[in-house]
Amino acid sequence: MTQFSTVSKRMDSAKKRVAGLKDFHNHVIIYCIFNLILYVISGDLLQALNHGETKVPAGFLEWFNLNILITPILWGIGLLLHGLVAYRPKMRFIARWEARQIRKMMEEGLQAPDQN
């Protein structure tokens, strides 16, 4: 393997990692903006529903409040998982396993008879 191909592979790997981090940061920004808007709108909407001319059943208000609470919680869990994937530490045993597999496959490739 040449030095150029090694550098090229590292560059591709770094670009993928940076793209993953950028995607995660965009996800965090969207999460914050959406939940801020949801919080503001829900307060105004609940006030309008409670004091409006038409009375809304209490069951609907409980359902609405529950959904306003559950949305950021479930999305936050998804965001946490996304963060764990984006910032995952490369564990040593995985790196050693990858190196062993690469050596093994290269040795098999060198030992394989020419199939022409």
Short mmCIF file of N, CA and C in Angstrom, two decimals:
data_model
loop_
_atom_site.label_atom_id
_atom_site.label_comp_id
_atom_site.label_asym_id
_atom_site.label_seq_id
_atom_site.Cartn_x
_atom_site.Cartn_y
_atom_site.Cartn_z
N MET A 1 0.85 -1.17 0.00
CA MET A 1 0.00 0.00 0.00
C MET A 1 0.90 1.24 0.00
N THR A 2 0.60 2.14 -0.87
CA THR A 2 1.44 3.34 -0.97
C THR A 2 1.04 4.35 0.09
N GLN A 3 1.95 5.29 0.28
CA GLN A 3 1.70 6.33 1.27
C GLN A 3 0.53 7.19 0.84
N PHE A 4 0.39 7.42 -0.47
CA PHE A 4 -0.70 8.24 -0.99
C PHE A 4 -2.06 7.61 -0.70
N SER A 5 -2.17 6.29 -0.89
CA SER A 5 -3.46 5.64 -0.64
C SER A 5 -3.81 5.64 0.84
N THR A 6 -2.81 5.52 1.71
CA THR A 6 -3.04 5.58 3.15
C THR A 6 -3.55 6.96 3.55
N VAL A 7 -2.89 8.00 3.03
CA VAL A 7 -3.31 9.37 3.33
C VAL A 7 -4.71 9.61 2.77
N SER A 8 -4.96 9.10 1.58
CA SER A 8 -6.27 9.27 0.95
C SER A 8 -7.37 8.59 1.78
N LYS A 9 -7.09 7.40 2.28
CA LYS A 9 -8.08 6.69 3.10
C LYS A 9 -8.33 7.45 4.41
N ARG A 10 -7.27 7.96 5.01
CA ARG A 10 -7.43 8.73 6.24
C ARG A 10 -8.23 10.01 5.99
N MET A 11 -7.98 10.64 4.85
CA MET A 11 -8.70 11.86 4.50
C MET A 11 -10.19 11.55 4.29
N ASP A 12 -10.49 10.46 3.60
CA ASP A 12 -11.89 10.07 3.39
C ASP A 12 -12.57 9.76 4.72
N SER A 13 -11.84 9.07 5.59
CA SER A 13 -12.40 8.74 6.91
C SER A 13 -12.66 10.01 7.72
N ALA A 14 -11.72 10.94 7.67
CA ALA A 14 -11.89 12.21 8.40
C ALA A 14 -13.07 13.00 7.85
N LYS A 15 -13.21 13.02 6.53
CA LYS A 15 -14.33 13.74 5.91
C LYS A 15 -15.66 13.14 6.33
N LYS A 16 -15.74 11.81 6.37
CA LYS A 16 -16.98 11.15 6.80
C LYS A 16 -17.30 11.48 8.25
N ARG A 17 -16.27 11.49 9.08
CA ARG A 17 -16.49 11.79 10.50
C ARG A 17 -16.95 13.23 10.70
N VAL A 18 -16.34 14.16 9.97
CA VAL A 18 -16.73 15.57 10.07
C VAL A 18 -18.16 15.74 9.55
N ALA A 19 -18.51 15.05 8.48
CA ALA A 19 -19.88 15.13 7.95
C ALA A 19 -20.88 14.60 8.98
N GLY A 20 -20.51 13.53 9.67
CA GLY A 20 -21.38 12.98 10.71
C GLY A 20 -21.56 13.95 11.88
N LEU A 21 -20.48 14.60 12.27
CA LEU A 21 -20.56 15.59 13.35
C LEU A 21 -21.40 16.79 12.93
N LYS A 22 -21.23 17.21 11.69
CA LYS A 22 -22.02 18.34 11.17
C LYS A 22 -23.50 17.97 11.16
N ASP A 23 -23.83 16.76 10.72
CA ASP A 23 -25.22 16.31 10.73
C ASP A 23 -25.79 16.31 12.14
N PHE A 24 -24.99 15.87 13.11
CA PHE A 24 -25.45 15.86 14.49
C PHE A 24 -25.70 17.27 15.00
N HIS A 25 -24.78 18.19 14.71
CA HIS A 25 -24.96 19.57 15.16
C HIS A 25 -26.20 20.21 14.53
N ASN A 26 -26.44 19.92 13.25
CA ASN A 26 -27.66 20.40 12.60
C ASN A 26 -28.90 19.82 13.27
N HIS A 27 -28.83 18.56 13.66
CA HIS A 27 -29.94 17.89 14.34
C HIS A 27 -30.22 18.58 15.68
N VAL A 28 -29.17 18.93 16.42
CA VAL A 28 -29.34 19.63 17.70
C VAL A 28 -30.01 20.98 17.49
N ILE A 29 -29.57 21.72 16.48
CA ILE A 29 -30.15 23.04 16.21
C ILE A 29 -31.63 22.91 15.85
N ILE A 30 -31.97 21.97 14.99
CA ILE A 30 -33.37 21.77 14.60
C ILE A 30 -34.20 21.34 15.81
N TYR A 31 -33.65 20.47 16.64
CA TYR A 31 -34.35 20.02 17.85
C TYR A 31 -34.67 21.21 18.76
N CYS A 32 -33.68 22.07 18.98
CA CYS A 32 -33.89 23.23 19.86
C CYS A 32 -34.91 24.20 19.28
N ILE A 33 -34.79 24.51 18.01
CA ILE A 33 -35.72 25.46 17.38
C ILE A 33 -37.13 24.89 17.39
N PHE A 34 -37.28 23.64 16.98
CA PHE A 34 -38.61 23.04 16.91
C PHE A 34 -39.28 22.99 18.28
N ASN A 35 -38.53 22.57 19.29
CA ASN A 35 -39.13 22.45 20.62
C ASN A 35 -39.42 23.81 21.24
N LEU A 36 -38.62 24.82 20.93
CA LEU A 36 -38.92 26.17 21.38
C LEU A 36 -40.22 26.67 20.75
N ILE A 37 -40.36 26.46 19.46
CA ILE A 37 -41.60 26.85 18.77
C ILE A 37 -42.78 26.06 19.32
N LEU A 38 -42.59 24.76 19.53
CA LEU A 38 -43.66 23.92 20.07
C LEU A 38 -44.09 24.41 21.45
N TYR A 39 -43.13 24.78 22.27
CA TYR A 39 -43.43 25.27 23.62
C TYR A 39 -44.21 26.59 23.56
N VAL A 40 -43.78 27.51 22.71
CA VAL A 40 -44.45 28.81 22.61
C VAL A 40 -45.86 28.64 22.05
N ILE A 41 -45.99 27.87 20.99
CA ILE A 41 -47.30 27.66 20.37
C ILE A 41 -48.23 26.91 21.32
N SER A 42 -47.70 25.93 22.03
CA SER A 42 -48.57 25.15 22.91
C SER A 42 -49.14 26.01 24.02
N GLY A 43 -48.34 26.94 24.56
CA GLY A 43 -48.83 27.83 25.61
C GLY A 43 -49.96 28.70 25.10
N ASP A 44 -49.78 29.30 23.93
CA ASP A 44 -50.82 30.13 23.34
C ASP A 44 -52.04 29.31 22.98
N LEU A 45 -51.82 28.12 22.43
CA LEU A 45 -52.94 27.28 22.02
C LEU A 45 -53.74 26.79 23.22
N LEU A 46 -53.05 26.40 24.28
CA LEU A 46 -53.75 25.95 25.48
C LEU A 46 -54.56 27.09 26.11
N GLN A 47 -53.98 28.27 26.11
CA GLN A 47 -54.71 29.42 26.65
C GLN A 47 -55.95 29.71 25.81
N ALA A 48 -55.83 29.63 24.50
CA ALA A 48 -56.97 29.86 23.62
C ALA A 48 -58.03 28.78 23.80
N LEU A 49 -57.61 27.54 23.99
CA LEU A 49 -58.56 26.45 24.16
C LEU A 49 -59.29 26.54 25.50
N ASN A 50 -58.58 26.92 26.53
CA ASN A 50 -59.19 27.01 27.86
C ASN A 50 -60.12 28.20 28.01
N HIS A 51 -59.84 29.30 27.35
CA HIS A 51 -60.63 30.52 27.54
C HIS A 51 -61.43 30.90 26.31
N GLY A 52 -61.48 30.04 25.35
CA GLY A 52 -62.22 30.34 24.13
C GLY A 52 -63.70 30.15 24.30
N GLU A 53 -64.41 30.43 23.23
CA GLU A 53 -65.88 30.30 23.26
C GLU A 53 -66.31 28.84 23.29
N THR A 54 -65.55 28.00 22.65
CA THR A 54 -65.90 26.58 22.65
C THR A 54 -65.09 25.87 23.72
N LYS A 55 -65.76 25.09 24.50
CA LYS A 55 -65.08 24.33 25.54
C LYS A 55 -64.56 23.02 24.96
N VAL A 56 -63.34 22.72 25.30
CA VAL A 56 -62.69 21.50 24.83
C VAL A 56 -62.77 20.48 25.95
N PRO A 57 -63.05 19.23 25.60
CA PRO A 57 -63.10 18.20 26.64
C PRO A 57 -61.76 18.07 27.38
N ALA A 58 -61.85 17.78 28.65
CA ALA A 58 -60.63 17.66 29.48
C ALA A 58 -59.73 16.55 28.97
N GLY A 59 -60.30 15.50 28.42
CA GLY A 59 -59.49 14.40 27.88
C GLY A 59 -58.59 14.86 26.76
N PHE A 60 -59.10 15.77 25.93
CA PHE A 60 -58.27 16.30 24.83
C PHE A 60 -57.11 17.11 25.38
N LEU A 61 -57.39 17.93 26.39
CA LEU A 61 -56.33 18.75 26.97
C LEU A 61 -55.24 17.88 27.61
N GLU A 62 -55.65 16.79 28.28
CA GLU A 62 -54.67 15.87 28.86
C GLU A 62 -53.82 15.22 27.76
N TRP A 63 -54.50 14.81 26.69
CA TRP A 63 -53.80 14.19 25.56
C TRP A 63 -52.83 15.19 24.93
N PHE A 64 -53.28 16.42 24.76
CA PHE A 64 -52.45 17.47 24.17
C PHE A 64 -51.22 17.75 25.04
N ASN A 65 -51.42 17.89 26.33
CA ASN A 65 -50.30 18.13 27.25
C ASN A 65 -49.31 16.97 27.23
N LEU A 66 -49.84 15.74 27.18
CA LEU A 66 -48.97 14.57 27.15
C LEU A 66 -48.14 14.56 25.87
N ASN A 67 -48.74 14.90 24.75
CA ASN A 67 -47.99 14.92 23.50
C ASN A 67 -46.95 16.04 23.47
N ILE A 68 -47.28 17.16 24.07
CA ILE A 68 -46.30 18.25 24.15
C ILE A 68 -45.11 17.82 25.00
N LEU A 69 -45.33 17.01 26.00
CA LEU A 69 -44.26 16.53 26.87
C LEU A 69 -43.47 15.38 26.22
N ILE A 70 -44.17 14.47 25.58
CA ILE A 70 -43.53 13.27 25.02
C ILE A 70 -42.67 13.59 23.80
N THR A 71 -43.09 14.55 22.99
CA THR A 71 -42.34 14.86 21.76
C THR A 71 -40.87 15.19 22.05
N PRO A 72 -40.56 16.14 22.92
CA PRO A 72 -39.13 16.41 23.15
C PRO A 72 -38.41 15.27 23.86
N ILE A 73 -39.11 14.50 24.66
CA ILE A 73 -38.46 13.39 25.36
C ILE A 73 -38.03 12.32 24.37
N LEU A 74 -38.97 11.87 23.52
CA LEU A 74 -38.63 10.81 22.57
C LEU A 74 -37.62 11.30 21.54
N TRP A 75 -37.82 12.51 21.05
CA TRP A 75 -36.87 13.06 20.09
C TRP A 75 -35.51 13.25 20.76
N GLY A 76 -35.50 13.62 22.03
CA GLY A 76 -34.25 13.77 22.78
C GLY A 76 -33.51 12.45 22.91
N ILE A 77 -34.25 11.37 23.10
CA ILE A 77 -33.61 10.04 23.14
C ILE A 77 -32.96 9.73 21.80
N GLY A 78 -33.68 10.01 20.72
CA GLY A 78 -33.11 9.82 19.39
C GLY A 78 -31.90 10.70 19.16
N LEU A 79 -31.96 11.92 19.65
CA LEU A 79 -30.84 12.85 19.53
C LEU A 79 -29.63 12.35 20.33
N LEU A 80 -29.88 11.82 21.51
CA LEU A 80 -28.81 11.25 22.32
C LEU A 80 -28.13 10.09 21.60
N LEU A 81 -28.93 9.21 21.01
CA LEU A 81 -28.36 8.09 20.25
C LEU A 81 -27.55 8.59 19.05
N HIS A 82 -28.07 9.61 18.37
CA HIS A 82 -27.35 10.20 17.25
C HIS A 82 -26.01 10.76 17.72
N GLY A 83 -26.01 11.42 18.88
CA GLY A 83 -24.77 11.95 19.43
C GLY A 83 -23.78 10.86 19.79
N LEU A 84 -24.28 9.76 20.34
CA LEU A 84 -23.39 8.65 20.68
C LEU A 84 -22.74 8.06 19.43
N VAL A 85 -23.51 7.99 18.36
CA VAL A 85 -22.95 7.47 17.10
C VAL A 85 -21.96 8.47 16.51
N ALA A 86 -22.30 9.75 16.54
CA ALA A 86 -21.44 10.77 15.94
C ALA A 86 -20.12 10.92 16.70
N TYR A 87 -20.17 10.83 18.02
CA TYR A 87 -18.97 11.02 18.84
C TYR A 87 -18.40 9.71 19.38
N ARG A 88 -18.78 8.62 18.77
CA ARG A 88 -18.35 7.32 19.29
C ARG A 88 -16.83 7.24 19.34
N PRO A 89 -16.35 6.79 20.47
CA PRO A 89 -14.90 6.59 20.54
C PRO A 89 -14.55 5.28 19.84
N LYS A 90 -13.49 5.30 19.11
CA LYS A 90 -13.08 4.06 18.45
C LYS A 90 -12.40 3.20 19.50
N MET A 91 -13.05 2.14 19.83
CA MET A 91 -12.54 1.28 20.89
C MET A 91 -11.34 0.47 20.40
N ARG A 92 -10.41 0.25 21.29
CA ARG A 92 -9.16 -0.42 20.93
C ARG A 92 -9.38 -1.81 20.37
N PHE A 93 -10.30 -2.56 20.98
CA PHE A 93 -10.48 -3.93 20.52
C PHE A 93 -11.04 -3.96 19.10
N ILE A 94 -11.82 -2.96 18.74
CA ILE A 94 -12.34 -2.89 17.37
C ILE A 94 -11.20 -2.56 16.41
N ALA A 95 -10.35 -1.63 16.79
CA ALA A 95 -9.21 -1.26 15.94
C ALA A 95 -8.27 -2.45 15.76
N ARG A 96 -8.02 -3.20 16.84
CA ARG A 96 -7.15 -4.39 16.73
C ARG A 96 -7.80 -5.45 15.86
N TRP A 97 -9.10 -5.64 16.00
CA TRP A 97 -9.81 -6.62 15.18
C TRP A 97 -9.74 -6.23 13.71
N GLU A 98 -9.94 -4.94 13.41
CA GLU A 98 -9.86 -4.47 12.04
C GLU A 98 -8.48 -4.72 11.46
N ALA A 99 -7.44 -4.42 12.24
CA ALA A 99 -6.07 -4.63 11.77
C ALA A 99 -5.81 -6.11 11.50
N ARG A 100 -6.27 -6.99 12.39
CA ARG A 100 -6.09 -8.44 12.18
C ARG A 100 -6.80 -8.90 10.92
N GLN A 101 -8.02 -8.41 10.71
CA GLN A 101 -8.78 -8.81 9.53
C GLN A 101 -8.10 -8.34 8.25
N ILE A 102 -7.58 -7.12 8.27
CA ILE A 102 -6.89 -6.60 7.08
C ILE A 102 -5.66 -7.43 6.78
N ARG A 103 -4.86 -7.73 7.83
CA ARG A 103 -3.67 -8.56 7.62
C ARG A 103 -4.05 -9.93 7.08
N LYS A 104 -5.09 -10.51 7.66
CA LYS A 104 -5.54 -11.85 7.25
C LYS A 104 -5.97 -11.85 5.79
N MET A 105 -6.74 -10.86 5.40
CA MET A 105 -7.23 -10.81 4.02
C MET A 105 -6.10 -10.52 3.04
N MET A 106 -5.13 -9.71 3.46
CA MET A 106 -3.99 -9.44 2.59
C MET A 106 -3.14 -10.68 2.42
N GLU A 107 -2.95 -11.45 3.50
CA GLU A 107 -2.18 -12.69 3.40
C GLU A 107 -2.90 -13.70 2.52
N GLU A 108 -4.21 -13.79 2.65
CA GLU A 108 -4.97 -14.71 1.80
C GLU A 108 -4.87 -14.30 0.35
N GLY A 109 -4.90 -13.00 0.10
CA GLY A 109 -4.80 -12.49 -1.27
C GLY A 109 -3.43 -12.77 -1.87
N LEU A 110 -2.38 -12.71 -1.05
CA LEU A 110 -1.04 -13.00 -1.54
C LEU A 110 -0.83 -14.48 -1.78
N GLN A 111 -1.49 -15.33 -1.02
CA GLN A 111 -1.31 -16.76 -1.11
C GLN A 111 -2.22 -17.40 -2.17
N ALA A 112 -3.25 -16.68 -2.58
CA ALA A 112 -4.19 -17.25 -3.55
C ALA A 112 -3.48 -17.46 -4.89
N PRO A 113 -3.72 -18.61 -5.51
CA PRO A 113 -3.11 -18.85 -6.82
C PRO A 113 -3.74 -17.95 -7.89
N ASP A 114 -2.98 -17.63 -8.89
CA ASP A 114 -3.47 -16.77 -9.96
C ASP A 114 -4.51 -17.54 -10.77
N GLN A 115 -5.66 -16.98 -10.95
CA GLN A 115 -6.81 -17.65 -11.59
C GLN A 115 -6.98 -17.20 -13.03
N ASN A 116 -5.92 -17.14 -13.83
CA ASN A 116 -6.04 -16.72 -15.23
C ASN A 116 -6.29 -17.86 -16.11
#
